Amino acid sequence: MGTVKCIGILTSGGDAPGMNAAIRAVTRAAIYNGLQVKGIYRGYKGLVTGEIKEFKSQNVSNIIQLGGTILKTARCKEFTTPEGRQLAYDNMKKEGIDALVIIGGDGSLTGARIFAQEFDVPCIGLPGTIDNDLYGTDMSFGFQSAIDIASNTIDCIHTTAASHSRVFIVELMGHKTGWLTLYAGIAGGADIILIPEIPYKMESIINAISKRTQEGKHFTIIAVAEGAISQEEALLTKKKLKELRASEAGKYPSVAYKIGDKITELCGHEVRVTVPGHVQRGGQPNAYDRVLATRLGVKAAELIMAGKYGYMPCVKNNQIDIIPISEVAGKTRKVDPQSDVVLQARQLGLCLGD
Ligand code: F6P
């Protein structure tokens, strides 16, 4: 690896609020330190197809407050093949790019690790995902903004649920983890929170609803993670669970509908399901995510200037730190069922489904 004079920045996988703040921070700090910057469009796809443009400071003006990513994003099949990665490397060389800053979640960093190993390319990763499931960082940017949207959704549901004395299920994103549902559920005052890390029993859910009815509370709000599973489903192999989900797909578009159906069947309550979906990834990043993405982005530029490659700037105990990408890629950070936040939720009388 020679001296780095020009860096390429890309955003990959699912977009997350704060990605633009990160692009801006990396670009500005790199230019400040005398580097040339190139924006690579549509994630790894732009590297494979050569959709690359030089970025000056003004290219990242007026974007810190914008959601999504000005660089666009994609999930790129070609880059998963050796031929695709060779094309990507050739384009990098053609454009004079010496190092890459990759902004995204686990899939994006796994791509970075493979590419760096194959071609000895200096890479820096940045954690941007609403799922907050990246290993090695206490926080990813996008997460806090998504909590705001998801908890606001629960707030809106609260008034109508109370008026109609209904059970409402709000299904939230988070892929295979429950971070977003747990935090939005607590912030929104949900009564039952169901996350993949704590497989649920229908009996517990029914008991919690009945207890509320006995206490004179005639509505219940359930925040359920899209990846939530029952205790019986938790015993299945990955393959069997996939088959089960496929066989139920016609009847239940997602887990919330399945739980809703069972509640009506077991205790006769009227249930409504709300799935905010990609709304949770949209809109403006909140101030927290803008600052976090900015701090991590500047750290990325600092690492390049110091010739320290193969790292992801991260948050550890409220401080900006770094961790090798090789330790992060391919792992998932899950909610610990014994963690403080879960135990605190239990002390509020919340039902966690177990
Ligand atoms: O990783 C972010 C995320 O929004 C997950 O929460 C969700 O499971 C997935 O992406 C949805 O992916 P897509 O945008 O490809 O439908």
Short mmCIF file of C-alpha atoms and ligand atoms in Angstrom, two decimals:
data_model
loop_
_atom_site.label_atom_id
_atom_site.label_comp_id
_atom_site.label_asym_id
_atom_site.label_seq_id
_atom_site.Cartn_x
_atom_site.Cartn_y
_atom_site.Cartn_z
CA MET A 1 0.00 0.00 0.00
CA GLY A 2 1.44 3.38 -1.02
CA THR A 3 0.54 6.84 0.30
CA VAL A 4 -3.12 7.65 0.01
CA LYS A 5 -3.83 10.77 -2.06
CA CYS A 6 -7.39 10.14 -3.19
CA ILE A 7 -10.26 8.45 -1.34
CA GLY A 8 -13.57 7.10 -2.61
CA ILE A 9 -16.72 7.20 -0.48
CA LEU A 10 -19.74 4.96 -0.93
CA THR A 11 -22.96 4.16 0.92
CA SER A 12 -24.25 0.63 0.64
CA GLY A 13 -27.16 -1.56 1.78
CA GLY A 14 -30.22 -0.03 3.45
CA ASP A 15 -29.99 3.74 3.76
CA ALA A 16 -29.99 5.33 7.21
CA PRO A 17 -30.55 8.90 8.41
CA GLY A 18 -27.13 10.42 9.03
CA MET A 19 -25.44 8.93 5.97
CA ASN A 20 -25.28 12.37 4.35
CA ALA A 21 -23.79 13.87 7.49
CA ALA A 22 -21.12 11.14 7.35
CA ILE A 23 -20.41 11.74 3.63
CA ARG A 24 -20.07 15.46 4.37
CA ALA A 25 -17.78 14.94 7.35
CA VAL A 26 -15.45 12.51 5.55
CA THR A 27 -15.30 14.75 2.47
CA ARG A 28 -14.68 17.99 4.37
CA ALA A 29 -12.10 16.50 6.77
CA ALA A 30 -10.29 14.72 3.94
CA ILE A 31 -10.13 17.90 1.82
CA TYR A 32 -9.05 19.89 4.89
CA ASN A 33 -6.14 17.45 5.22
CA GLY A 34 -5.17 17.78 1.55
CA LEU A 35 -6.77 14.63 0.11
CA GLN A 36 -8.78 14.34 -3.08
CA VAL A 37 -12.28 12.86 -2.70
CA LYS A 38 -14.45 10.93 -5.11
CA GLY A 39 -18.09 9.98 -4.58
CA ILE A 40 -19.02 6.48 -5.74
CA TYR A 41 -22.72 6.13 -6.61
CA ARG A 42 -25.13 3.28 -5.75
CA GLY A 43 -22.80 1.52 -3.34
CA TYR A 44 -20.51 -1.19 -4.67
CA LYS A 45 -22.52 -1.10 -7.89
CA GLY A 46 -20.98 2.28 -8.78
CA LEU A 47 -17.54 0.84 -8.22
CA VAL A 48 -18.32 -2.07 -10.55
CA THR A 49 -19.86 0.15 -13.25
CA GLY A 50 -17.60 3.18 -12.77
CA GLU A 51 -20.30 5.65 -11.62
CA ILE A 52 -17.83 7.90 -9.84
CA LYS A 53 -17.52 11.69 -9.56
CA GLU A 54 -15.01 14.04 -7.95
CA PHE A 55 -16.33 15.72 -4.79
CA LYS A 56 -15.35 19.24 -3.77
CA SER A 57 -16.45 20.84 -0.53
CA GLN A 58 -19.50 22.40 -2.25
CA ASN A 59 -20.74 18.96 -3.39
CA VAL A 60 -21.58 18.23 0.23
CA SER A 61 -23.08 21.63 1.07
CA ASN A 62 -26.57 21.75 2.55
CA ILE A 63 -26.88 17.98 3.07
CA ILE A 64 -26.30 17.47 6.81
CA GLN A 65 -30.03 17.78 7.45
CA LEU A 66 -31.09 15.45 4.62
CA GLY A 67 -32.19 11.85 5.10
CA GLY A 68 -31.30 9.08 2.65
CA THR A 69 -27.97 9.32 0.86
CA ILE A 70 -26.95 11.72 -1.90
CA LEU A 71 -24.63 8.95 -3.15
CA LYS A 72 -27.64 6.60 -3.53
CA THR A 73 -27.35 3.03 -2.35
CA ALA A 74 -27.91 -0.49 -3.62
CA ARG A 75 -27.52 -4.12 -2.70
CA CYS A 76 -25.06 -5.26 -5.40
CA LYS A 77 -25.03 -8.89 -6.64
CA GLU A 78 -22.06 -8.39 -9.00
CA PHE A 79 -19.79 -7.38 -6.13
CA THR A 80 -20.37 -10.76 -4.47
CA THR A 81 -18.54 -12.45 -7.38
CA PRO A 82 -14.72 -12.39 -7.94
CA GLU A 83 -15.31 -11.05 -11.47
CA GLY A 84 -17.41 -8.17 -10.13
CA ARG A 85 -14.81 -7.30 -7.52
CA GLN A 86 -12.08 -7.35 -10.19
CA LEU A 87 -14.09 -4.81 -12.23
CA ALA A 88 -14.50 -2.73 -9.07
CA TYR A 89 -10.76 -2.80 -8.42
CA ASP A 90 -9.97 -1.88 -12.03
CA ASN A 91 -12.32 1.12 -11.83
CA MET A 92 -10.77 2.20 -8.57
CA LYS A 93 -7.33 2.20 -10.15
CA LYS A 94 -8.62 3.95 -13.28
CA GLU A 95 -10.06 6.74 -11.12
CA GLY A 96 -6.88 7.01 -9.05
CA ILE A 97 -8.69 6.05 -5.85
CA ASP A 98 -6.23 4.71 -3.26
CA ALA A 99 -8.57 4.04 -0.32
CA LEU A 100 -12.27 3.52 0.33
CA VAL A 101 -14.65 4.70 3.03
CA ILE A 102 -17.64 2.37 3.16
CA ILE A 103 -20.76 3.54 4.98
CA GLY A 104 -23.41 0.95 5.83
CA GLY A 105 -24.33 -2.07 7.90
CA ASP A 106 -22.96 -5.56 8.30
CA GLY A 107 -23.33 -6.64 4.64
CA SER A 108 -21.45 -3.55 3.49
CA LEU A 109 -18.59 -4.11 5.94
CA THR A 110 -18.38 -7.78 5.02
CA GLY A 111 -17.95 -6.65 1.40
CA ALA A 112 -15.20 -4.27 2.55
CA ARG A 113 -13.38 -7.03 4.41
CA ILE A 114 -13.40 -9.37 1.40
CA PHE A 115 -12.34 -6.62 -1.02
CA ALA A 116 -9.55 -5.40 1.27
CA GLN A 117 -8.20 -8.93 1.66
CA GLU A 118 -8.36 -9.78 -2.04
CA PHE A 119 -6.77 -6.61 -3.43
CA ASP A 120 -4.94 -5.15 -0.46
CA VAL A 121 -7.19 -2.08 -0.66
CA PRO A 122 -7.10 0.30 2.34
CA CYS A 123 -10.68 0.44 3.66
CA ILE A 124 -12.39 2.27 6.51
CA GLY A 125 -15.94 1.34 7.55
CA LEU A 126 -18.60 3.58 9.08
CA PRO A 127 -21.61 2.19 10.97
CA GLY A 128 -24.83 3.47 9.41
CA THR A 129 -27.97 1.40 10.02
CA ILE A 130 -31.32 1.93 11.72
CA ASP A 131 -31.06 -1.63 13.08
CA ASN A 132 -28.20 -0.76 15.50
CA ASP A 133 -27.08 -4.37 15.09
CA LEU A 134 -23.49 -3.78 14.00
CA TYR A 135 -21.07 -5.62 16.19
CA GLY A 136 -18.36 -3.54 17.88
CA THR A 137 -20.21 -0.24 18.29
CA ASP A 138 -22.65 0.76 21.00
CA MET A 139 -24.46 2.92 18.48
CA SER A 140 -24.88 3.19 14.72
CA PHE A 141 -26.11 6.40 13.14
CA GLY A 142 -29.68 6.23 11.91
CA PHE A 143 -30.85 4.33 14.97
CA GLN A 144 -31.87 7.33 17.08
CA SER A 145 -33.76 8.96 14.20
CA ALA A 146 -35.60 5.70 13.54
CA ILE A 147 -36.55 5.48 17.23
CA ASP A 148 -38.07 8.97 16.95
CA ILE A 149 -40.24 7.92 14.02
CA ALA A 150 -41.20 4.54 15.48
CA SER A 151 -42.09 5.97 18.90
CA ASN A 152 -44.05 8.76 17.25
CA THR A 153 -46.01 6.08 15.40
CA ILE A 154 -46.80 4.40 18.71
CA ASP A 155 -47.86 7.79 20.14
CA CYS A 156 -50.29 8.25 17.27
CA ILE A 157 -51.69 4.76 17.72
CA HIS A 158 -52.17 5.37 21.46
CA THR A 159 -55.00 7.85 21.03
CA THR A 160 -57.00 5.78 18.59
CA ALA A 161 -56.38 2.55 20.53
CA ALA A 162 -57.71 4.18 23.71
CA SER A 163 -60.75 5.63 21.92
CA HIS A 164 -61.78 2.29 20.44
CA SER A 165 -60.68 -0.02 23.27
CA ARG A 166 -58.70 -2.09 20.82
CA VAL A 167 -55.51 -4.10 20.83
CA PHE A 168 -53.02 -2.52 18.44
CA ILE A 169 -49.89 -4.18 17.14
CA VAL A 170 -47.18 -1.92 15.74
CA GLU A 171 -44.58 -3.89 13.79
CA LEU A 172 -41.17 -2.30 13.65
CA MET A 173 -38.03 -2.91 11.59
CA GLY A 174 -34.72 -4.16 12.95
CA HIS A 175 -34.03 -7.20 10.79
CA LYS A 176 -33.08 -10.07 13.15
CA THR A 177 -32.67 -7.86 16.23
CA GLY A 178 -34.96 -5.99 18.60
CA TRP A 179 -33.06 -2.74 19.30
CA LEU A 180 -35.47 -0.46 17.49
CA THR A 181 -38.57 -2.15 18.90
CA LEU A 182 -37.25 -2.19 22.44
CA TYR A 183 -36.27 1.48 22.49
CA ALA A 184 -39.28 2.74 20.52
CA GLY A 185 -41.56 0.55 22.62
CA ILE A 186 -40.21 2.02 25.84
CA ALA A 187 -40.30 5.59 24.45
CA GLY A 188 -43.84 5.15 23.13
CA GLY A 189 -45.17 3.53 26.29
CA ALA A 190 -46.05 0.20 24.67
CA ASP A 191 -47.58 -2.38 27.02
CA ILE A 192 -46.05 -5.45 25.41
CA ILE A 193 -42.71 -5.55 23.58
CA LEU A 194 -41.75 -8.58 21.52
CA ILE A 195 -38.19 -8.91 20.21
CA PRO A 196 -36.35 -11.80 18.51
CA GLU A 197 -33.90 -12.10 21.40
CA ILE A 198 -36.75 -13.03 23.80
CA PRO A 199 -39.00 -15.56 22.05
CA TYR A 200 -42.64 -15.05 23.01
CA LYS A 201 -45.42 -17.33 24.35
CA MET A 202 -48.96 -16.54 23.23
CA GLU A 203 -50.09 -17.36 26.76
CA SER A 204 -47.99 -14.51 28.22
CA ILE A 205 -49.37 -12.04 25.70
CA ILE A 206 -52.97 -13.07 26.45
CA ASN A 207 -52.32 -12.88 30.21
CA ALA A 208 -50.89 -9.39 29.88
CA ILE A 209 -53.90 -8.20 27.87
CA SER A 210 -56.34 -9.80 30.36
CA LYS A 211 -54.52 -8.23 33.31
CA ARG A 212 -54.88 -4.81 31.70
CA THR A 213 -58.60 -5.41 31.12
CA GLN A 214 -59.03 -6.39 34.80
CA GLU A 215 -57.27 -3.16 35.78
CA GLY A 216 -59.79 -1.21 33.69
CA LYS A 217 -57.41 -0.56 30.81
CA HIS A 218 -59.37 -1.52 27.74
CA PHE A 219 -56.70 -1.08 25.13
CA THR A 220 -53.25 -2.58 24.68
CA ILE A 221 -50.36 -1.58 22.51
CA ILE A 222 -47.95 -4.25 21.39
CA ALA A 223 -44.65 -3.26 19.76
CA VAL A 224 -43.38 -6.25 17.82
CA ALA A 225 -40.09 -6.55 15.97
CA GLU A 226 -40.32 -7.79 12.38
CA GLY A 227 -38.00 -10.65 13.36
CA ALA A 228 -39.89 -11.71 16.52
CA ILE A 229 -40.32 -15.45 16.97
CA SER A 230 -42.38 -17.63 19.31
CA GLN A 231 -40.81 -20.06 21.76
CA GLU A 232 -41.88 -22.99 19.54
CA GLU A 233 -40.36 -21.31 16.48
CA ALA A 234 -37.12 -20.71 18.40
CA LEU A 235 -36.66 -24.48 18.56
CA LEU A 236 -36.71 -24.84 14.77
CA THR A 237 -33.63 -24.87 12.57
CA LYS A 238 -33.10 -21.80 10.35
CA LYS A 239 -34.22 -23.84 7.35
CA LYS A 240 -37.40 -25.10 9.02
CA LEU A 241 -38.29 -21.61 10.23
CA LYS A 242 -37.83 -20.26 6.71
CA GLU A 243 -40.10 -23.02 5.36
CA LEU A 244 -42.71 -22.26 8.02
CA ARG A 245 -42.66 -18.52 7.20
CA ALA A 246 -42.97 -19.33 3.48
CA SER A 247 -45.93 -21.63 4.09
CA GLU A 248 -47.69 -18.94 6.17
CA ALA A 249 -46.91 -16.07 3.82
CA GLY A 250 -50.30 -16.17 2.06
CA LYS A 251 -52.18 -15.98 5.36
CA TYR A 252 -49.91 -13.66 7.32
CA PRO A 253 -47.94 -10.97 5.44
CA SER A 254 -45.74 -10.62 8.55
CA VAL A 255 -45.41 -11.65 12.18
CA ALA A 256 -47.76 -8.95 13.54
CA TYR A 257 -50.68 -10.42 11.58
CA LYS A 258 -49.99 -13.89 12.93
CA ILE A 259 -49.94 -12.66 16.54
CA GLY A 260 -53.03 -10.53 15.91
CA ASP A 261 -54.96 -13.50 14.54
CA LYS A 262 -54.01 -15.64 17.54
CA ILE A 263 -55.10 -12.91 20.01
CA THR A 264 -58.55 -12.68 18.40
CA GLU A 265 -58.80 -16.48 18.31
CA LEU A 266 -57.75 -16.94 21.95
CA CYS A 267 -59.52 -14.03 23.67
CA GLY A 268 -61.84 -12.43 21.15
CA HIS A 269 -60.25 -8.97 21.22
CA GLU A 270 -60.52 -6.72 18.22
CA VAL A 271 -56.99 -6.28 16.88
CA ARG A 272 -55.54 -3.80 14.38
CA VAL A 273 -52.06 -4.02 12.87
CA THR A 274 -49.89 -1.06 11.84
CA VAL A 275 -46.69 -1.60 9.88
CA PRO A 276 -44.86 1.72 9.36
CA GLY A 277 -42.19 -0.06 7.24
CA HIS A 278 -39.71 2.15 5.39
CA VAL A 279 -41.12 5.30 6.97
CA GLN A 280 -38.74 4.33 9.79
CA ARG A 281 -35.74 4.81 7.49
CA GLY A 282 -37.02 8.02 5.95
CA GLY A 283 -37.12 11.70 6.77
CA GLN A 284 -34.48 13.90 8.33
CA PRO A 285 -31.78 12.62 10.66
CA ASN A 286 -32.21 13.98 14.18
CA ALA A 287 -29.52 16.12 15.78
CA TYR A 288 -28.01 13.14 17.63
CA ASP A 289 -27.44 11.18 14.42
CA ARG A 290 -26.04 14.22 12.61
CA VAL A 291 -23.47 14.77 15.34
CA LEU A 292 -22.62 11.08 15.68
CA ALA A 293 -22.20 10.60 11.92
CA THR A 294 -20.08 13.75 11.76
CA ARG A 295 -17.77 12.66 14.58
CA LEU A 296 -17.35 9.16 13.15
CA GLY A 297 -16.81 10.59 9.65
CA VAL A 298 -14.03 12.91 10.83
CA LYS A 299 -12.46 9.97 12.67
CA ALA A 300 -12.48 8.01 9.38
CA ALA A 301 -10.50 10.81 7.70
CA GLU A 302 -8.11 10.94 10.68
CA LEU A 303 -7.44 7.21 10.35
CA ILE A 304 -6.62 7.60 6.66
CA MET A 305 -4.25 10.49 7.39
CA ALA A 306 -2.57 8.33 10.05
CA GLY A 307 -2.25 5.41 7.61
CA LYS A 308 -4.40 3.18 9.85
CA TYR A 309 -6.57 1.08 7.59
CA GLY A 310 -9.01 -1.78 8.08
CA TYR A 311 -10.84 -0.08 10.98
CA MET A 312 -14.35 1.08 11.73
CA PRO A 313 -14.72 4.17 13.93
CA CYS A 314 -17.24 3.22 16.61
CA VAL A 315 -18.81 4.30 19.91
CA LYS A 316 -17.58 2.66 23.12
CA ASN A 317 -18.81 3.91 26.48
CA ASN A 318 -19.86 7.22 24.95
CA GLN A 319 -16.43 7.83 23.40
CA ILE A 320 -15.39 7.64 19.75
CA ASP A 321 -13.12 4.61 19.39
CA ILE A 322 -11.99 2.27 16.61
CA ILE A 323 -12.34 -1.46 15.98
CA PRO A 324 -10.86 -3.66 13.20
CA ILE A 325 -13.39 -4.36 10.43
CA SER A 326 -12.30 -8.01 10.60
CA GLU A 327 -13.76 -8.17 14.13
CA VAL A 328 -17.03 -6.59 13.07
CA ALA A 329 -17.92 -8.16 9.72
CA GLY A 330 -20.21 -11.17 9.71
CA LYS A 331 -21.36 -10.75 13.32
CA THR A 332 -24.62 -9.42 14.73
CA ARG A 333 -25.00 -7.39 17.90
CA LYS A 334 -28.14 -8.58 19.63
CA VAL A 335 -30.08 -7.25 22.59
CA ASP A 336 -28.91 -9.04 25.73
CA PRO A 337 -32.05 -10.28 27.53
CA GLN A 338 -30.23 -9.68 30.84
CA SER A 339 -29.16 -6.12 29.98
CA ASP A 340 -30.15 -3.14 32.15
CA VAL A 341 -32.58 -1.75 29.65
CA VAL A 342 -34.53 -5.03 29.44
CA LEU A 343 -34.60 -5.42 33.22
CA GLN A 344 -35.71 -1.80 33.59
CA ALA A 345 -38.53 -2.40 31.09
CA ARG A 346 -39.67 -5.37 33.17
CA GLN A 347 -39.78 -3.20 36.28
CA LEU A 348 -42.27 -0.93 34.54
CA GLY A 349 -44.57 -3.94 34.41
CA LEU A 350 -44.03 -4.32 30.67
CA CYS A 351 -44.63 -7.77 29.21
CA LEU A 352 -41.68 -8.98 27.15
CA GLY A 353 -43.62 -11.99 25.92
CA ASP A 354 -41.79 -14.67 27.90
O1 F6P B 1 -31.25 -2.97 7.55
C1 F6P B 1 -32.20 -1.97 7.51
C2 F6P B 1 -33.55 -2.53 7.18
O2 F6P B 1 -34.48 -1.46 7.12
C3 F6P B 1 -34.07 -3.63 8.13
O3 F6P B 1 -34.58 -3.10 9.31
C4 F6P B 1 -35.09 -4.30 7.26
O4 F6P B 1 -35.27 -5.65 7.65
C5 F6P B 1 -34.47 -4.22 5.88
O5 F6P B 1 -33.53 -3.16 5.93
C6 F6P B 1 -35.44 -3.96 4.76
O6 F6P B 1 -34.73 -4.05 3.57
P1 F6P B 1 -35.22 -3.46 2.18
O7 F6P B 1 -35.13 -1.98 2.24
O8 F6P B 1 -34.29 -4.04 1.19
O9 F6P B 1 -36.65 -3.88 2.02
#
